[in-house]
Short mmCIF file of C-alpha atoms in Angstrom, two decimals:
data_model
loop_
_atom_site.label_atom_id
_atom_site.label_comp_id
_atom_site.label_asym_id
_atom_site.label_seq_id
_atom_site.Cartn_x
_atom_site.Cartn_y
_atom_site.Cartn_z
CA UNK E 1 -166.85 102.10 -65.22
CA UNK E 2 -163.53 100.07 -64.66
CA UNK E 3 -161.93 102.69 -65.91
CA UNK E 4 -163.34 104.81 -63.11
CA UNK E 5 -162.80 102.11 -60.52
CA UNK E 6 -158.73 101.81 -61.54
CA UNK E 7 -158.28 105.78 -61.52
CA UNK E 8 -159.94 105.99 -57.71
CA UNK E 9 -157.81 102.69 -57.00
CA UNK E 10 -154.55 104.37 -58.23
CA UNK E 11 -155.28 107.17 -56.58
CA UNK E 12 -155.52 105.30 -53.41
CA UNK E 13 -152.05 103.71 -53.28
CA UNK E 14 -150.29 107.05 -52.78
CA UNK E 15 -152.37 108.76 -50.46
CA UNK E 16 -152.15 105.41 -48.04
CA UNK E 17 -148.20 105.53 -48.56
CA UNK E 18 -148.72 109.40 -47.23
CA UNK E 19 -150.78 108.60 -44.30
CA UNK E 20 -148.27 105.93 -43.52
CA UNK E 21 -145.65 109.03 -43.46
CA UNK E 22 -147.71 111.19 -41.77
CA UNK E 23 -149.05 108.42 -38.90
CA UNK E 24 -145.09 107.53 -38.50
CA UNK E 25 -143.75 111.08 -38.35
CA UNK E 26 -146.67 111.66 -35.19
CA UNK E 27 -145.29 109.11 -33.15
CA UNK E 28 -141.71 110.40 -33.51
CA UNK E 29 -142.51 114.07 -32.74
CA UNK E 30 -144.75 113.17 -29.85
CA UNK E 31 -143.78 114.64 -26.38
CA UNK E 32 -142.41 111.51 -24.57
CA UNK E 33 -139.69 108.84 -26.97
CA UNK E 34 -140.27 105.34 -27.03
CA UNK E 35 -137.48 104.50 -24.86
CA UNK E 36 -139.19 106.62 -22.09
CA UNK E 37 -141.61 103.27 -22.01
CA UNK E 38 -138.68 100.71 -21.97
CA UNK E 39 -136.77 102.04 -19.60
CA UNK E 40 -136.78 103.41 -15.84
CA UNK E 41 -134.86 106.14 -14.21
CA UNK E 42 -132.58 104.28 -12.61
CA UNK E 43 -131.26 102.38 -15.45
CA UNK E 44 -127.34 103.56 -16.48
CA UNK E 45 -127.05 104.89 -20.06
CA UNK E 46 -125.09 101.96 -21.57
CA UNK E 47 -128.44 100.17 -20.79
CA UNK E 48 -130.50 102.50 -22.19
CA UNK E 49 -128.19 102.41 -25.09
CA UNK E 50 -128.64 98.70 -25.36
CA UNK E 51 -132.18 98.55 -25.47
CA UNK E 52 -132.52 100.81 -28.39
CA UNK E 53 -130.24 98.96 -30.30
CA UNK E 54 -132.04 95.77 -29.62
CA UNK E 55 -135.45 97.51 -30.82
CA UNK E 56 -133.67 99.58 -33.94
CA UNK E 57 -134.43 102.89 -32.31
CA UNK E 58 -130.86 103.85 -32.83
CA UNK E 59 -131.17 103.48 -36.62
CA UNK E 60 -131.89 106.72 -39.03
CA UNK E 61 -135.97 107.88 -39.13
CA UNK E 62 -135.83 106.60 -42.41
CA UNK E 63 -134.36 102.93 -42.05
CA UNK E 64 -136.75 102.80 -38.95
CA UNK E 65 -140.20 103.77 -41.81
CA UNK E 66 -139.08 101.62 -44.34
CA UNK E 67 -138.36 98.71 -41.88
CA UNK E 68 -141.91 99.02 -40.20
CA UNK E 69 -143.56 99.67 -43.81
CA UNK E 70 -141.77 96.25 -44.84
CA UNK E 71 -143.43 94.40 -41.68
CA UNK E 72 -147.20 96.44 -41.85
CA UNK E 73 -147.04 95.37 -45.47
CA UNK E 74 -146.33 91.51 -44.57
CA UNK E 75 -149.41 91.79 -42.13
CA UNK E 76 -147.38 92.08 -38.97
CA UNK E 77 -148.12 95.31 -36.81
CA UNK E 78 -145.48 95.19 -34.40
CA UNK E 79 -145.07 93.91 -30.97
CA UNK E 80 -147.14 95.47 -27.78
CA UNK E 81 -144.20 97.12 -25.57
CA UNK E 82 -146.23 96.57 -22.31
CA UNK E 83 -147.83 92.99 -22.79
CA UNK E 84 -145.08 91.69 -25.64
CA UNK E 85 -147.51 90.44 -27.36
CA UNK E 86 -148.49 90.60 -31.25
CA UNK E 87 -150.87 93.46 -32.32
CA UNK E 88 -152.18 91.64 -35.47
CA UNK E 89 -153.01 89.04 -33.14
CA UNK E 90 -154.66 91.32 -30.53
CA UNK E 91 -156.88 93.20 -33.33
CA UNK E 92 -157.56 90.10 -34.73
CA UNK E 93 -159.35 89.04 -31.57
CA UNK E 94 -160.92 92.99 -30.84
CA UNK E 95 -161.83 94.01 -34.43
CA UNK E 96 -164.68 90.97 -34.51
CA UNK E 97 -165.99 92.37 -30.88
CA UNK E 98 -165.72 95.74 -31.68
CA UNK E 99 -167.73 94.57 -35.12
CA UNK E 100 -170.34 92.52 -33.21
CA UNK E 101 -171.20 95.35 -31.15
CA UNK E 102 -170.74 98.51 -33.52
CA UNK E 103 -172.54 97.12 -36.41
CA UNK E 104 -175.68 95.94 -35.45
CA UNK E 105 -176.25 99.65 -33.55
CA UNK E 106 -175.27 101.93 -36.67
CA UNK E 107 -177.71 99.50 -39.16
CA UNK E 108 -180.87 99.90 -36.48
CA UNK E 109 -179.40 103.62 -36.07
CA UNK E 110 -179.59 103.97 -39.83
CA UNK E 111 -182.80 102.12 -40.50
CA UNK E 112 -184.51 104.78 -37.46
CA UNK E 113 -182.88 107.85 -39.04
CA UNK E 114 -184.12 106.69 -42.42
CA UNK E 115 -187.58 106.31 -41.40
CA UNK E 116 -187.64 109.55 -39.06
CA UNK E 117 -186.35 111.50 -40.92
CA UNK E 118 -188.41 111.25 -44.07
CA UNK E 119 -191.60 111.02 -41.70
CA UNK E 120 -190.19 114.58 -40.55
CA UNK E 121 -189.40 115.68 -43.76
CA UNK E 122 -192.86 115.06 -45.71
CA UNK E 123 -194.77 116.64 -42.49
CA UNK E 124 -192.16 119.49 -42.68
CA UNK E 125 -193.67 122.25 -39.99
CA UNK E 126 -196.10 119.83 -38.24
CA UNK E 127 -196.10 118.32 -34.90
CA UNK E 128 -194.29 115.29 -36.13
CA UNK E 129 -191.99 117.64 -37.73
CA UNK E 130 -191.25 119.01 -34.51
CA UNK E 131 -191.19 116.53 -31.82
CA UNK E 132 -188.70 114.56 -34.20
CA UNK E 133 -186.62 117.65 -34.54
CA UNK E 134 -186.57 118.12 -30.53
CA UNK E 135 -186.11 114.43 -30.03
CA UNK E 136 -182.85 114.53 -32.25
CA UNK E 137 -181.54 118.15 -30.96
CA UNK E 138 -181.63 116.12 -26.84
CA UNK E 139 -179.59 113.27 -28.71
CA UNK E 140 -176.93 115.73 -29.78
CA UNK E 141 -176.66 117.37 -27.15
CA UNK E 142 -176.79 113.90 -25.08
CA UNK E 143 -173.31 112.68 -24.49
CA UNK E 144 -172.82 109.27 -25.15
CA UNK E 145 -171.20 108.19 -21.89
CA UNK E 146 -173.74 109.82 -19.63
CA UNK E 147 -176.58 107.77 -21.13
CA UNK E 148 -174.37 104.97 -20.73
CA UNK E 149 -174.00 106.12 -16.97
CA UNK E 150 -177.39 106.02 -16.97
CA UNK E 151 -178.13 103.05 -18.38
CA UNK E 152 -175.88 100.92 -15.67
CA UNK E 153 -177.14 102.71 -12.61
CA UNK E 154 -180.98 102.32 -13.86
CA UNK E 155 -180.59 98.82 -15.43
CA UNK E 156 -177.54 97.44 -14.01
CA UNK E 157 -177.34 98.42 -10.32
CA UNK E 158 -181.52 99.14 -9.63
CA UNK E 159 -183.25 96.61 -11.59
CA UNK E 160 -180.35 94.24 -12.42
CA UNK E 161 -181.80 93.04 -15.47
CA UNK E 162 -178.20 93.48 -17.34
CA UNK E 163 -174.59 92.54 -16.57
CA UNK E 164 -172.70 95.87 -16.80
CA UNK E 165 -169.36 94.87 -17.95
CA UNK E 166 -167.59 92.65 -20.37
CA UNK E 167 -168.36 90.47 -23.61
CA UNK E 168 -170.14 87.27 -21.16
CA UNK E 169 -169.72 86.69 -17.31
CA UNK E 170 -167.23 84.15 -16.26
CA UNK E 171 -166.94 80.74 -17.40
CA UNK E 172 -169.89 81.40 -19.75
CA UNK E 173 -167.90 82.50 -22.76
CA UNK E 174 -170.24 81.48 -25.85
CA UNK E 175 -173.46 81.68 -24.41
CA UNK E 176 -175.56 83.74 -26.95
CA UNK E 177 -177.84 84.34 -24.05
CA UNK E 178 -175.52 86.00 -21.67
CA UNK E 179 -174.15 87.89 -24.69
CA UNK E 180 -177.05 89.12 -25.57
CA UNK E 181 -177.57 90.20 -21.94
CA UNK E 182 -173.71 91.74 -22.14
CA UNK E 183 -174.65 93.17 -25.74
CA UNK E 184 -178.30 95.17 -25.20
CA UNK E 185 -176.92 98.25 -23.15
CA UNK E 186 -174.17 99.25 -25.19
CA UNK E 187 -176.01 98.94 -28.03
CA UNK E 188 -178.37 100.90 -26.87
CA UNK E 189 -175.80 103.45 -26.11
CA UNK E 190 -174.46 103.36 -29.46
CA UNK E 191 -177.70 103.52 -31.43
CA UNK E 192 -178.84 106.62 -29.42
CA UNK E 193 -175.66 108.18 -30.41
CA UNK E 194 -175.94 106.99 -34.06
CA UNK E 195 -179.31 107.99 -34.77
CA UNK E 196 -179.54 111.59 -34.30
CA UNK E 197 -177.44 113.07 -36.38
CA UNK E 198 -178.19 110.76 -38.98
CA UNK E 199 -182.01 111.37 -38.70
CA UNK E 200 -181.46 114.98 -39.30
CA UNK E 201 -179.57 114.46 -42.62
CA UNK E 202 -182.64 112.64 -43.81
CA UNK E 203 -184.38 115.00 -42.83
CA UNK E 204 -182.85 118.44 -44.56
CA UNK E 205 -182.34 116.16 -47.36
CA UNK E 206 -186.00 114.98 -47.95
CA UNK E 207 -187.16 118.75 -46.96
CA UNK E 208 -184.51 119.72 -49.67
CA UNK E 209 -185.42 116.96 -52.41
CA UNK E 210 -189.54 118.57 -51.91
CA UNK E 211 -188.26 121.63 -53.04
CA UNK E 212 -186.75 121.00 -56.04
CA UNK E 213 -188.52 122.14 -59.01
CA UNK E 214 -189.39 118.00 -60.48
CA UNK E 215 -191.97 117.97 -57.37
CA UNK E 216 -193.95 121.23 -58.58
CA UNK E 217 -194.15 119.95 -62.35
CA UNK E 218 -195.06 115.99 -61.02
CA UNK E 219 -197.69 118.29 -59.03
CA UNK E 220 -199.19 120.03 -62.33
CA UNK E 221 -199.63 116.75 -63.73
CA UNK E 222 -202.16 115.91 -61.18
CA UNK E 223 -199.48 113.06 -59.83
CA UNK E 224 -200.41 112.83 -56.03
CA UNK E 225 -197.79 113.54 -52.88
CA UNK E 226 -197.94 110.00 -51.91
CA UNK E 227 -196.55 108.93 -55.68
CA UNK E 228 -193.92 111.51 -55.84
CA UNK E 229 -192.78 111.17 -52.26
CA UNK E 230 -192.83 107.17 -52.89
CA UNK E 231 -191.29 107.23 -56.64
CA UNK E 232 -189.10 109.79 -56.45
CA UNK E 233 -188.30 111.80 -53.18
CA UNK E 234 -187.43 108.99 -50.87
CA UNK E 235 -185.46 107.25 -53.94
CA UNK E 236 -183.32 110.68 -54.29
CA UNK E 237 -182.67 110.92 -50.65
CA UNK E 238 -181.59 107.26 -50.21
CA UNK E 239 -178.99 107.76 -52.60
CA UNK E 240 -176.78 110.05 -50.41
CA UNK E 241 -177.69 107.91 -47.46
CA UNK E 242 -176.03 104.69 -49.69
CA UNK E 243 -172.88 106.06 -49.43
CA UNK E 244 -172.69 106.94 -45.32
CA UNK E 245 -172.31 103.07 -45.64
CA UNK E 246 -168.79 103.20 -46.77
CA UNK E 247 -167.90 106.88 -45.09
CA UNK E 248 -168.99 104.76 -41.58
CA UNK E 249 -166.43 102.20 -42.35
CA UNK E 250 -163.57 103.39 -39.68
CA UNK E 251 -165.98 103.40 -37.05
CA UNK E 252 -167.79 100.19 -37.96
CA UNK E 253 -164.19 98.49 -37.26
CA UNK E 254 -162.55 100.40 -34.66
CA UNK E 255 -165.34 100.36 -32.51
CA UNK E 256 -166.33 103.18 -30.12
CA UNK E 257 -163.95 103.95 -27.85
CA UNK E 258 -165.65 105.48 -24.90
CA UNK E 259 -168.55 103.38 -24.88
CA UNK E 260 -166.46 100.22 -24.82
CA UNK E 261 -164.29 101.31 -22.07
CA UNK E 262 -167.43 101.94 -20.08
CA UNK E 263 -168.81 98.71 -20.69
CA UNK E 264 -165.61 97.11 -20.89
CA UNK E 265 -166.40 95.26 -23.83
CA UNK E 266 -163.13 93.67 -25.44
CA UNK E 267 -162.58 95.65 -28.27
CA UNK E 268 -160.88 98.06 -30.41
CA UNK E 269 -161.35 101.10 -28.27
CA UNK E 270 -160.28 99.83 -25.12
CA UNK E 271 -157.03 99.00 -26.92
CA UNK E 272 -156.34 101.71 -27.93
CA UNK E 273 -157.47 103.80 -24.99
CA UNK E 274 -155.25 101.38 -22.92
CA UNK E 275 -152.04 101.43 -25.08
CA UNK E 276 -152.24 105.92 -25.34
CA UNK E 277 -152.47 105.57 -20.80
CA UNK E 278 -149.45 103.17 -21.36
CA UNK E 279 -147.72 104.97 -24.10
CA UNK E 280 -147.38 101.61 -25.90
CA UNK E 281 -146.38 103.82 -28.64
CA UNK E 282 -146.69 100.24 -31.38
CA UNK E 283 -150.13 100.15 -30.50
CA UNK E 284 -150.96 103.20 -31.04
CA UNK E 285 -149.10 103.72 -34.52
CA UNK E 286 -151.12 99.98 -35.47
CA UNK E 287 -154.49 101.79 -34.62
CA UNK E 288 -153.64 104.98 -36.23
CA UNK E 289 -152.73 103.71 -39.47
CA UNK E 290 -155.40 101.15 -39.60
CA UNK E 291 -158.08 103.96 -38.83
CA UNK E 292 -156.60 106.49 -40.91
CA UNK E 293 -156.76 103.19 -43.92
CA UNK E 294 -160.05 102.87 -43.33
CA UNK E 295 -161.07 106.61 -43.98
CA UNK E 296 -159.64 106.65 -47.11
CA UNK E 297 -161.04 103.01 -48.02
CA UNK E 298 -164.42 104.12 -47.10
CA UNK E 299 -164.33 107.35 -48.90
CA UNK E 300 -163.42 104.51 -51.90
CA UNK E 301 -166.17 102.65 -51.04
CA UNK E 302 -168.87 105.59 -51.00
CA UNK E 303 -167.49 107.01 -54.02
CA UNK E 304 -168.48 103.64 -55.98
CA UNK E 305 -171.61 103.26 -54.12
CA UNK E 306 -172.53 106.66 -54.97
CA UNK E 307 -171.74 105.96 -59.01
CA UNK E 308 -173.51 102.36 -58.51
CA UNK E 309 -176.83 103.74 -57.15
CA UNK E 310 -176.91 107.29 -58.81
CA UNK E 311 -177.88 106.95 -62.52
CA UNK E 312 -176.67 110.52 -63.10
CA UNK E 313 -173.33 110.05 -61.87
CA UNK E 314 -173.11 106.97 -63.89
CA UNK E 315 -173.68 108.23 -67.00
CA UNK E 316 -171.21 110.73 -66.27
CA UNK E 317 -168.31 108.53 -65.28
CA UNK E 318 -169.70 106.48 -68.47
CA UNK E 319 -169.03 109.62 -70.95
#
């Protein structure tokens, strides 16, 4: 098993040196140069020509990588261009909000789709079957930010029960209540969103796991649905679901971006969205390489999870 857990770990170390590359090499091929954001039109060239020696732009692509590497790998993220201040700093702040907000929606999401979608699965053709089915097909094909448009004209402009911006209203910053208030309709938003595809994994996968040939021979042994479904089914289709823990990590931390912008609710996604309108071309790289990190972390994660809570696969990395 450690053995198993170095090899994925090595494994790791190059391909995040290659993202790093690849994340890099986007922001220098991308249509408008950093300098465009620095400078104005009516600036003269020895300016210009100032400026990017003050910010190292006038150094070779490589000397540029390695010198950001060196500072991403002592924790600092660069500078914002547009508000001068530090990203690290500014994620540190977001990453908790977008955390607060993302996290509690994809765990009720994943606890609904769990739950749905083996209740669709074991009455496979029924009404239940169906309705769950339909229900899940309208959240598809439901974007996100029109049931959050929907949301603040029903709740936030009709009835007023909920504030339809921000983290808290002003001068009540740390007032659980008023987050709470702040917090229920984008998590609404996001758990709606969440839940439907996830449901119908659980669902093909419990439909799938009743088809395998273990459920017929449990059957000839007089065992009854409600055992083997219990024991066995729901156990094998968990498994799978175990590992869309660590697969969910990227979004889990970078929030949702179009959600949060509608809400504005201080986190990751507004910054980001904010810093692309801007072209505040540090902030971007920051979030690009953290998100692109925290794919390949949470394929790390799942793969574990998977060997940790599949027997099979454990015997396998075992041998």
């Amino acid at each position: 098993m450690f053995a198993y857990i170095l090899r994925r770990l090595l494994i790791v170390i190059p391909m995040l040196l290659v993202v790093s590359v690849i994340v890099f090499a986007m922001i220098q091929i991308a249509p408008y140069d950093v300098i465009d954001t620095l400078t104005n039109p009516n600036m003269s060239q020895a300016a210009i020509d100032n400026i990017r020696r003050r910010y190292g732009l006038d150094d070779p692509l490589p000397m540029q990588y390695f010198r950001w590497l060196g500072n991403v790998l002592s924790g600092d993220l660069g500078t914002s261009i547009v508000s001068q201040s530090s990203i690290s700093k500014d994620l540190a702040v977001r990453i908790p909000n977008s955390m607060w907000l993302v996290v509690p929606a994809y765990i009720t999401a994943l606890v609904l789709a769990v739950g749905l979608g083996l209740w669709a699965g074991a009455n496979r053709g029924g009404w239940i079957d169906r309705i769950i089915d339909s229900l899940s097909s309208i959240g598809l094909a439901t974007p996100p930010f029109w049931v959050a448009l929907l949301l603040i004209y029903l709740f936030g402009y009709q009835l007023g029960w909920f504030p339809i911006i921000g983290m808290y209203s002003v001068g009540k910053e740390g007032d659980p209540v008023d987050f709470l208030r702040h917090f229920v309709m984008p998590y609404l938003v996001l758990t709606l969103a969440y839940a439907p595809d996830l449901t119908r994994y659980v669902r093909s996968s419990t439909v799938a796991q009743l088809d395998e040939d273990y459920v017929t021979v449990q059957r000839a042994f007089g065992a009854s649905r409600w055992e083997i479904f219990r024991k066995h089914v729901s156990r094998n289709v968990l498994i799978p679901v175990v590992t869309q823990i660590g697969l969910a990590l990227p979004m889990l931390v970078t929030g949702a971006i179009i959600t949060e912008s509608i809400f504005s609710w201080p986190g990751v996604g507004p910054y980001f969205l904010s810093g692309t309108k801007s072209l505040d071309y540090p902030v971007i790289l920051a979030i690009l390489l953290l998100s692109a990190t925290l794919v390949i972390v949470g394929n790390l994660i799942a793969d574990l999870l998977y060997v940790l809570v599949d027997p099979r696969v454990r015997l396998q990395v075992a041998s």
